[in-house]
């Protein structure tokens, strides 16, 4: 066991480091000059039909349009969110009390802030990634990863620091009958994050599909425009929607999962007669996420050593490598953290009076490695490099109907391994630690969320 000051440092310092690294990477992206690489490309582009300066001007024009569209959508969406937050807060005050309402508002605002940061860096990095790929693939990949890690690190860091600040404020200014009651009130933080995810993920998803399918077809059929012709408003709206749904929406979605899992684990810890009086034990769920930030930083520093990007096939390997490195590094960290924070044996309630520290470590590792397996399975069923997608393409030669049917069949098939992974994780974790084990399994799956978000954000950015 250790003192509360050391525990607080281990929660706060990684969060601050994550934010500082995000700022550093944002500055690095901002330092990319969009000038067309005149010294490098002068010879090879000397016979090009379009001058480099004209291409750069067009790139800036299109990217500016996409940025304006993304910010306009966010402002409209956040206006509706603000109304919802106010109205639902009034409802919560009457039925749950002031503390839960405060936690809900803080969770909502933090989720909105994370989505806004992700959107800003995504649309800011888009054009710079394109510009650097003009130079070479490696430079473009590096810029896209830099932009993506701003989203990953800032979301987890802000979420962690906001939750920790909420706990400290509640301890100082509210008189709760027990720590369990306090953490039950703080569960409103997760509710706020999930509520915003509903708007961001679903609203953004519907927006991008409406643009992609509806207006896109209109532009092609009514006016004869190509699908990626920027003169087609749907093309711009589609690019805006990719950022809205896959950056702001995805960020809010994962923030909600992170907040809910952490709050659930905190409530269960506070209900334990052996952990509720230990500050290290109480902060154990949050320390898992703070350790994930440090592991993410180490992964970013080392991935370039193990996975160098020179050709297109290297990109896929490098992205998977980021997830592999972070998962491998997180494994010993989880084991040490569990042994450091928890007693040798403790009680988690009736039926689980003799839970050992390594039971918790096993629960987290099950979620951690299940997340990696699910990532690989998802990639197998959705990447053009593997058989399933190629088979769907072959069936399209016969008719669209066969392609749709075969695609649905493969979609069902792709769920088998993820469901088995989730089932095994829940079964074993619950057998070892009860519902606390299930919560830890979820936190383990989110333990590499900094790098998972980096990879997810890489898609819309690139």
Short mmCIF file of C-alpha atoms in Angstrom, two decimals, residues 8 11-12 15-16 19 99-100 102-111 113-114 154-172 174 176 179 182-193 254-267 269 279 282-290 293 443 446 449:
data_model
loop_
_atom_site.label_atom_id
_atom_site.label_comp_id
_atom_site.label_asym_id
_atom_site.label_seq_id
_atom_site.Cartn_x
_atom_site.Cartn_y
_atom_site.Cartn_z
CA UNK A 8 -2.66 11.24 -6.67
CA UNK A 11 -3.26 9.66 -11.53
CA UNK A 12 -2.59 13.31 -12.35
CA UNK A 15 -2.92 12.95 -17.58
CA UNK A 16 -0.86 16.13 -17.71
CA UNK A 19 -2.13 16.76 -22.66
CA UNK A 99 -24.21 16.04 -6.91
CA UNK A 100 -25.35 13.63 -9.62
CA UNK A 102 -23.13 18.25 -11.42
CA UNK A 103 -21.38 15.03 -12.42
CA UNK A 104 -23.71 14.68 -15.41
CA UNK A 105 -23.00 18.22 -16.61
CA UNK A 106 -19.24 17.78 -16.17
CA UNK A 107 -19.32 14.49 -18.09
CA UNK A 108 -21.35 16.06 -20.90
CA UNK A 109 -19.09 19.11 -21.23
CA UNK A 110 -15.92 16.99 -21.11
CA UNK A 111 -17.28 14.74 -23.85
CA UNK A 113 -14.73 19.26 -25.45
CA UNK A 114 -13.01 16.02 -26.44
CA UNK A 154 -6.24 14.34 -25.11
CA UNK A 155 -9.52 12.42 -24.76
CA UNK A 156 -8.22 9.93 -22.17
CA UNK A 157 -6.22 12.62 -20.34
CA UNK A 158 -9.12 15.07 -20.15
CA UNK A 159 -11.54 12.34 -19.12
CA UNK A 160 -9.21 11.11 -16.39
CA UNK A 161 -8.36 14.56 -15.00
CA UNK A 162 -11.98 15.76 -15.06
CA UNK A 163 -13.13 12.65 -13.18
CA UNK A 164 -10.33 12.97 -10.61
CA UNK A 165 -11.12 16.67 -10.08
CA UNK A 166 -14.80 15.77 -9.63
CA UNK A 167 -13.91 13.23 -6.93
CA UNK A 168 -11.73 15.73 -5.06
CA UNK A 169 -14.39 18.46 -5.24
CA UNK A 170 -17.10 16.10 -4.00
CA UNK A 171 -14.88 15.01 -1.11
CA UNK A 172 -14.18 18.62 -0.14
CA UNK A 174 -20.23 17.62 -0.09
CA UNK A 176 -21.80 12.08 1.87
CA UNK A 179 -17.71 6.80 -0.14
CA UNK A 182 -20.32 9.60 -3.32
CA UNK A 183 -19.24 7.33 -6.17
CA UNK A 184 -22.85 6.54 -6.98
CA UNK A 185 -23.40 10.28 -7.43
CA UNK A 186 -20.24 10.50 -9.56
CA UNK A 187 -21.73 7.83 -11.85
CA UNK A 188 -23.61 10.75 -13.40
CA UNK A 189 -20.29 11.53 -15.11
CA UNK A 190 -20.64 8.39 -17.22
CA UNK A 191 -24.28 9.20 -17.95
CA UNK A 192 -23.25 12.61 -19.30
CA UNK A 193 -20.61 11.09 -21.57
CA UNK A 254 -15.50 5.78 -26.45
CA UNK A 255 -15.44 8.54 -23.85
CA UNK A 256 -18.84 7.33 -22.67
CA UNK A 257 -17.54 3.73 -22.46
CA UNK A 258 -14.46 4.87 -20.56
CA UNK A 259 -16.45 7.01 -18.11
CA UNK A 260 -19.11 4.36 -17.48
CA UNK A 261 -16.62 1.53 -16.94
CA UNK A 262 -14.50 3.62 -14.59
CA UNK A 263 -17.48 4.88 -12.59
CA UNK A 264 -18.89 1.36 -12.29
CA UNK A 265 -15.57 0.04 -10.99
CA UNK A 266 -15.30 2.95 -8.51
CA UNK A 267 -18.77 2.20 -7.10
CA UNK A 269 -14.58 -0.67 -5.01
CA UNK A 279 -7.01 5.29 -1.34
CA UNK A 282 -10.20 3.26 -4.56
CA UNK A 283 -8.08 4.80 -7.31
CA UNK A 284 -7.15 1.42 -8.80
CA UNK A 285 -9.63 1.72 -11.73
CA UNK A 286 -8.35 5.21 -12.57
CA UNK A 287 -4.72 4.14 -12.31
CA UNK A 288 -5.39 1.56 -15.04
CA UNK A 289 -6.32 4.38 -17.44
CA UNK A 290 -3.43 6.61 -16.32
CA UNK A 293 -1.58 6.97 -21.17
CA UNK A 443 -11.32 -1.27 -18.39
CA UNK A 446 -10.12 0.24 -22.91
CA UNK A 449 -7.73 3.36 -25.80
#
